[in-house]
Coordinates of C-alpha atoms in Angstrom, one line a residue:
X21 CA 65.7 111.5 81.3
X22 CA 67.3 113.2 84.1
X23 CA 70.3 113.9 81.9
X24 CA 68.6 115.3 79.0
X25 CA 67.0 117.5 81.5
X26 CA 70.4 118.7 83.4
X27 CA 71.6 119.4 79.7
X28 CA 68.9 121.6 78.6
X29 CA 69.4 123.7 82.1
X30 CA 73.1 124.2 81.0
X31 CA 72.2 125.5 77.7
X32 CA 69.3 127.7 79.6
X33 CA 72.9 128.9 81.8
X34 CA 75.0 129.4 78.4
X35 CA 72.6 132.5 76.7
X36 CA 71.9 134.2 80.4
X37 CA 75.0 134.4 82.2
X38 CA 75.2 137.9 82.9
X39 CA 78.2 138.9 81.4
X40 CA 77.1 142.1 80.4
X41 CA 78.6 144.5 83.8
X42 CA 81.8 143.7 85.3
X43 CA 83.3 145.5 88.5
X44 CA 86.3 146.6 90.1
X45 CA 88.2 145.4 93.4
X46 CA 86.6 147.1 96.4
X47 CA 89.6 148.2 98.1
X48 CA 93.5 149.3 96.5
X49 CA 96.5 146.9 96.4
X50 CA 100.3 147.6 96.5
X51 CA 103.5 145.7 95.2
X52 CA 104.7 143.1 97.0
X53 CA 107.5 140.6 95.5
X54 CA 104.8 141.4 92.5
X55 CA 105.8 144.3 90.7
X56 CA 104.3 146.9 88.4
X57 CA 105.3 145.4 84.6
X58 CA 105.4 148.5 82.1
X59 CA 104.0 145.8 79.2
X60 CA 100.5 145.3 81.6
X61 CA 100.0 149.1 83.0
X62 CA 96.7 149.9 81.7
X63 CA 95.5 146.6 79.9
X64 CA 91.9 145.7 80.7
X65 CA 91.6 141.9 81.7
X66 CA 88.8 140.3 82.4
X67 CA 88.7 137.9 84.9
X68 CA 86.1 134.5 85.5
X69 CA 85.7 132.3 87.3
X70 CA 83.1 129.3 88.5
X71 CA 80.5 129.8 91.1
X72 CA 81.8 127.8 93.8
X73 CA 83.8 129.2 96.9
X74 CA 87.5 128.0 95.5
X75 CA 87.0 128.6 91.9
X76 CA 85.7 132.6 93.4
X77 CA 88.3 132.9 95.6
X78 CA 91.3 131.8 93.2
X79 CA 89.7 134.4 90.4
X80 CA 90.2 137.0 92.9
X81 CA 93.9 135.7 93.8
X82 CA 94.7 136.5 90.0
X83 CA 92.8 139.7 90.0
X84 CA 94.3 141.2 93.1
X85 CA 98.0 139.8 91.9
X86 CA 96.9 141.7 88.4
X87 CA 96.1 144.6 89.6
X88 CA 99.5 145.1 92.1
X89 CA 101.5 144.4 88.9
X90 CA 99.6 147.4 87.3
X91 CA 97.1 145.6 85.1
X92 CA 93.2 147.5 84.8
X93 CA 91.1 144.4 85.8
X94 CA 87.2 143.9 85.4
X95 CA 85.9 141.2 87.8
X96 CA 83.5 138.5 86.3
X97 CA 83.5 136.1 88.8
X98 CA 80.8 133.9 89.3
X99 CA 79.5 132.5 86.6
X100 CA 77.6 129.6 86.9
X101 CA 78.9 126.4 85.2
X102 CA 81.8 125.2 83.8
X103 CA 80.4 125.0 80.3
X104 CA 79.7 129.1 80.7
X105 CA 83.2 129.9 81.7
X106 CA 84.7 128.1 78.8
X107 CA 82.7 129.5 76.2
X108 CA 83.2 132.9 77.5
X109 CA 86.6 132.1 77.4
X110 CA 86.6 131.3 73.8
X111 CA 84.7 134.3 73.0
X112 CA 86.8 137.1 74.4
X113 CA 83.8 137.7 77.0
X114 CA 86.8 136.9 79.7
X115 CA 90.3 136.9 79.2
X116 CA 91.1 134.2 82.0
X117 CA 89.6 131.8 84.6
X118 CA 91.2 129.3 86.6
X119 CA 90.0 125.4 85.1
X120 CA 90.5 121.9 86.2
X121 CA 92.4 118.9 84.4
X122 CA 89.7 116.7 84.3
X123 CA 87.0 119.2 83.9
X124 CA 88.4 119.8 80.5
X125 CA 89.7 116.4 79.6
X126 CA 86.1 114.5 79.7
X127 CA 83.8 117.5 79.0
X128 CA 85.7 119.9 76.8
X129 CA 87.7 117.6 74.7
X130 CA 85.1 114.6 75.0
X131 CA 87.7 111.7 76.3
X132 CA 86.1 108.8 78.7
X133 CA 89.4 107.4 80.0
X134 CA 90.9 109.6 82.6
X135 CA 94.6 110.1 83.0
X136 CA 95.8 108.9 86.6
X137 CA 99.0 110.9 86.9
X138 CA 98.9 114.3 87.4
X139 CA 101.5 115.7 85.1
X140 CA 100.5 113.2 82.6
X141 CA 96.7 114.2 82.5
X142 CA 98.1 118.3 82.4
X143 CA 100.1 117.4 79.5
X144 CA 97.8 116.1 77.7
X145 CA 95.1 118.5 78.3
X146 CA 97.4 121.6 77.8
X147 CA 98.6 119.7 74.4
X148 CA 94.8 119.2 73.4
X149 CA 93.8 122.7 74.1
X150 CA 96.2 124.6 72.6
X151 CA 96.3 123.0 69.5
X152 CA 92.8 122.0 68.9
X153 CA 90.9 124.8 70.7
X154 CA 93.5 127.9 71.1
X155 CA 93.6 127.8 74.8
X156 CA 97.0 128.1 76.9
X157 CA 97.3 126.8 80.4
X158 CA 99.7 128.2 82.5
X159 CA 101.3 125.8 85.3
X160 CA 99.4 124.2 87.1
X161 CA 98.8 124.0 90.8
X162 CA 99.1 121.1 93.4
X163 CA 95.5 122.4 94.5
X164 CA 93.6 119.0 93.3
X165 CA 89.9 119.4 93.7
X166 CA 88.5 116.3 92.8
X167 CA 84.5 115.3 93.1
X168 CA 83.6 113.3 96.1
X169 CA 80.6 111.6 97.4
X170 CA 79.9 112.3 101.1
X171 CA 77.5 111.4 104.3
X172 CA 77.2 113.4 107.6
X173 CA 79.9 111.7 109.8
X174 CA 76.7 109.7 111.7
X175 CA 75.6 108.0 108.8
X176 CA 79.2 106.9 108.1
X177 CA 80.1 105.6 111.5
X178 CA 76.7 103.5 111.3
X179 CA 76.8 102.1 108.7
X180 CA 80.8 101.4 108.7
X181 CA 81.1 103.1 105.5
X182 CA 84.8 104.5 103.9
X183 CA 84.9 104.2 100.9
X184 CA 82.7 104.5 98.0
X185 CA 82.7 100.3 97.2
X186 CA 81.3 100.5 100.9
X187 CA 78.5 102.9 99.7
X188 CA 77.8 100.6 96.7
X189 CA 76.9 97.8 98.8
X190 CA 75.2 99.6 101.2
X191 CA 72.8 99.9 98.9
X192 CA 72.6 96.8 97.2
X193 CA 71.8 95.3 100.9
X194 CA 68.9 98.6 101.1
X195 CA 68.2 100.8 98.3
X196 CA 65.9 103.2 100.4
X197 CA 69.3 104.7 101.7
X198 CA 70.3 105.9 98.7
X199 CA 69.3 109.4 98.3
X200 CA 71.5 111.5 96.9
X201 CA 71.6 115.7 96.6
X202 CA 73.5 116.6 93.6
X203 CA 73.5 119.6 91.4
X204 CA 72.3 119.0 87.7
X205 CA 76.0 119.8 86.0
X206 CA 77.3 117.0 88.3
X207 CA 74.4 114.7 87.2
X208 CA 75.2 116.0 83.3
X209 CA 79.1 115.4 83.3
X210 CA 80.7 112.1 81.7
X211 CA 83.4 112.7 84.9
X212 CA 80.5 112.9 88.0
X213 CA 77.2 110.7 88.1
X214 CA 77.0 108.7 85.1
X215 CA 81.2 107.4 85.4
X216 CA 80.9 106.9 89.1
X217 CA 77.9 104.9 88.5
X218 CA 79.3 102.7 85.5
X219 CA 83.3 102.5 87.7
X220 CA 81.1 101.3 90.7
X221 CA 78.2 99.0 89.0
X222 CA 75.2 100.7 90.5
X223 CA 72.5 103.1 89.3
X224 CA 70.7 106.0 91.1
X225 CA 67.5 106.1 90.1
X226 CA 65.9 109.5 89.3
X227 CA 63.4 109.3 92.2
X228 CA 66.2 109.1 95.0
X229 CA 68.3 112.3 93.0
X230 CA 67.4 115.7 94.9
X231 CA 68.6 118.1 92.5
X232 CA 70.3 121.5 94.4
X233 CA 72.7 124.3 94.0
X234 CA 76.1 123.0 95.0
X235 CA 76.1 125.9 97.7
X236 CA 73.3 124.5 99.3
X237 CA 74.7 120.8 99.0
X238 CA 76.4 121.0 101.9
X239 CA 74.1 122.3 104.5
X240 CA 71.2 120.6 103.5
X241 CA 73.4 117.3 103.8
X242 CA 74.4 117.8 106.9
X243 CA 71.2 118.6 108.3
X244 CA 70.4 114.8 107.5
X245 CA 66.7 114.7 106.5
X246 CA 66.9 115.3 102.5
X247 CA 69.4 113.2 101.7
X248 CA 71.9 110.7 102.8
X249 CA 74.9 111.2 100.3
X250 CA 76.1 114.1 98.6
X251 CA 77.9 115.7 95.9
X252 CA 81.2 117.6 97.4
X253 CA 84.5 119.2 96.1
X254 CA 87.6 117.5 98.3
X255 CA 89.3 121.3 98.9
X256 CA 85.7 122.7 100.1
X257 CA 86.2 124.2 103.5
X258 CA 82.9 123.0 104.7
X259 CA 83.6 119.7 104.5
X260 CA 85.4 120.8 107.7
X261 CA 83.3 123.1 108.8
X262 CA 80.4 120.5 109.0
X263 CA 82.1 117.4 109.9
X264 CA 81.4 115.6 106.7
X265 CA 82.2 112.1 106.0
X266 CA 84.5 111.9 102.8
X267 CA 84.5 108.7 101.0
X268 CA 87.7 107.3 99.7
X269 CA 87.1 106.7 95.4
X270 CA 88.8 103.4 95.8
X271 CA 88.3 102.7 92.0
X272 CA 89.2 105.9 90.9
X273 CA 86.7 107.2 89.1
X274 CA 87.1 110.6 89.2
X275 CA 89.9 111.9 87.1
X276 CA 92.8 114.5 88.5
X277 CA 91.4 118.3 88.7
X278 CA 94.3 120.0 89.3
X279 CA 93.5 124.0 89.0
X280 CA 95.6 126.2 86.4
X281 CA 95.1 129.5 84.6
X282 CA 93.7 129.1 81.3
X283 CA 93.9 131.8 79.1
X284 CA 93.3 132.4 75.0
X285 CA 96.9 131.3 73.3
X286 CA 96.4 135.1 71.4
X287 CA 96.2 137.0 74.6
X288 CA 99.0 135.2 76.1
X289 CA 101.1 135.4 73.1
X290 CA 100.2 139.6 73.6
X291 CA 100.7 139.7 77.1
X292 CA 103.0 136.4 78.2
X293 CA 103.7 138.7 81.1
X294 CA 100.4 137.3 83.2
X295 CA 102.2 133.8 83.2
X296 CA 105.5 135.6 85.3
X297 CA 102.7 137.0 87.8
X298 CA 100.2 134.4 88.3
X299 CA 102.4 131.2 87.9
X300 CA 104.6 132.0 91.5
X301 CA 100.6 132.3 92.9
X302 CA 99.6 128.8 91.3
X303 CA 103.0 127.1 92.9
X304 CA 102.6 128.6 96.4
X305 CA 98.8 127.3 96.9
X306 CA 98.0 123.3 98.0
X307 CA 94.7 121.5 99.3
X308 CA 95.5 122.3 102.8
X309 CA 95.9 125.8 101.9
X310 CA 93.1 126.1 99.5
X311 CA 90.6 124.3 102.6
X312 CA 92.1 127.1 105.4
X313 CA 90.8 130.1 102.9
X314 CA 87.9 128.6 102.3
X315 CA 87.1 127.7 106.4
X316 CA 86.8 131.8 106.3
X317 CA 84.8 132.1 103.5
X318 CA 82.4 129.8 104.5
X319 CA 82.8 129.6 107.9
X320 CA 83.6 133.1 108.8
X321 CA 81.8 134.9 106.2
X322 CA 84.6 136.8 105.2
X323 CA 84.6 138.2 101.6
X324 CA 86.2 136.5 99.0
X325 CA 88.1 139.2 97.8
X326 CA 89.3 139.8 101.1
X327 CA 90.5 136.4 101.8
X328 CA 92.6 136.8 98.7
X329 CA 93.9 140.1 99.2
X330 CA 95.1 138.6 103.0
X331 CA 96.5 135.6 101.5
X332 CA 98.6 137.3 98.9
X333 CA 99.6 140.0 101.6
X334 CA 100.7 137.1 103.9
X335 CA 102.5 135.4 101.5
X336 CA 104.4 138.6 100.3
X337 CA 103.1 138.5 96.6
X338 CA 101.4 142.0 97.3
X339 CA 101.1 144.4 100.2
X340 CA 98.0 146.1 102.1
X341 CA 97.7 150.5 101.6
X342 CA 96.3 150.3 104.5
X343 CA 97.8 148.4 106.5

């Protein structure tokens, strides 16, 4: 039940997304080792992305590199779900977003059996989606945000628990402990609940699942009186920022989610341009890199915008007016 129920919230997400307004950066940018390109001066792009803190901050990365290399681009970040990105990807709603490897393996092309190597599992996906659903990735990054089960840092060191085989019987010894706050995609997805719980052997049952926003996840977790275990990215900065306790997937059951560009194979055959700008942007970023921006998102309360802008200033890619 509780799966037909996360379903029927994500087609309720799919027809009220809000892409109907899009907006500009709030401040200029100038080139950097990103230059204007004569074949993008002018062209609207439309930019997505997911509404968690990376996915946000990596759709800003591409529009601020974008918009140094001349580009007019409308920002329509932070739309919520995967399965809304996508199909306003296919529609021409958006003309890019950054997605995940596993994300679209299991849910957009329907596999079960992840791919264990990361270059293996991009082929395959890239392969897949361009010729079955006209969708181009661009390179992809060694930013690998993978799902992960975690417990305040107390709970872990008490019960002596690493790993998610530790969790597992944990709770076979006492099943009150297994509460769990999750967001209802998670709970929905072939690649989050329902494959953890058949990899591992053990079942959650709908009274113990606390269903939240994946934003509030992570505070309401750590203030240890909802739940004892939940649902968390592995790049999210407040995994630092709170002191969670990570457990290790020893069986693996979450596939690779290594982050790329993905973009209709029409607009990229127009404009293959955006590959030369945001490709240098995708090989520059990593976990540890991806978890320091987002410390000052969540942690600081800086904008996301600005933490991109900084980032790609820092790194050269584009330079500061008014600095």
């Amino acid at each position: 039940m509780r799966r037909l129920t996360a379903l029927l919230a994500g087609c309720a997400l799919l027809a009220g997304c809000g892409l109907d307004a899009g907006y500009k950066l709030p401040f200029d940018v100038g080139p950097g080792s990103i230059q204007p390109v004569p074949e993008l001066e002018g062209v609207k792009i439309t930019v997505g992305s997911k509404n968690f803190t990376e996915n946000i901050l990596l759709g800003y990365m591409a529009e601020v590199a974008l918009t140094a290399a001349g580009a007019d681009v409308e920002d329509l970040t932070n739309i919520q779900g995967s399965p809304s990105n996508r199909q306003a990807l296919e529609n021409g709603e958006i003309d890019l977003y950054w997605e995940y490897t596993g994300t679209s393996w299991i849910n957009y092309q329907g596999q079960t059996d992840p791919i264990p190597e990361e270059q293996a599992q991009y082929d395959a996906v890239k392969k897949a989606d361009e010729e079955q659903y006209g969708i181009s990735w661009l390179e992809y990054s060694p930013v690998n945000d993978q799902y992960a089960f975690a417990t305040t840092r107390e709970f872990a060191d008490e019960h002596g628990l690493k790993t998610l085989s530790d969790l597992v019987a944990l709770l076979k010894e006492d099943p009150s402990l297994g509460t769990f706050c999750l967001e209802s995609e998670f709970i929905a997805r072939q690649d989050g609940l329902a494959g953890a719980e058949k990899t591992y052997g053990f079942d959650v049952p709908d009274a113990n699942i606390k269903t939240f926003g994946l934003g509030t996840i992570y505070s309401t977790l750590a203030a240890g009186n909802t739940c004892n275990v939940g649902e968390v990215f592995t790049t999210d900065g407040r995994v630092l920022t709170l002191d969670l306790a990570v457990l290790e997937d020893d069986q693996k059951t979450f596939p690779q989610y290594n982050a790329a560009v993905t973009v209709r194979n029409e607009f990229l055959d127009t404009y293959p341009q955006v590959a030369d700008v945001l490709e240098p942007i995708s090989a520059k970023l990593d976990n540890e890199t991806i978890l320091e921006l987002s410390v000052k998102i969540d942690g600081d309360g800086t904008d996301p915008a600005v933490v991109a802008r900084d980032w790609l200033v820092e790194e050269g890619f584009v330079t500061n007016p008014g600095d």
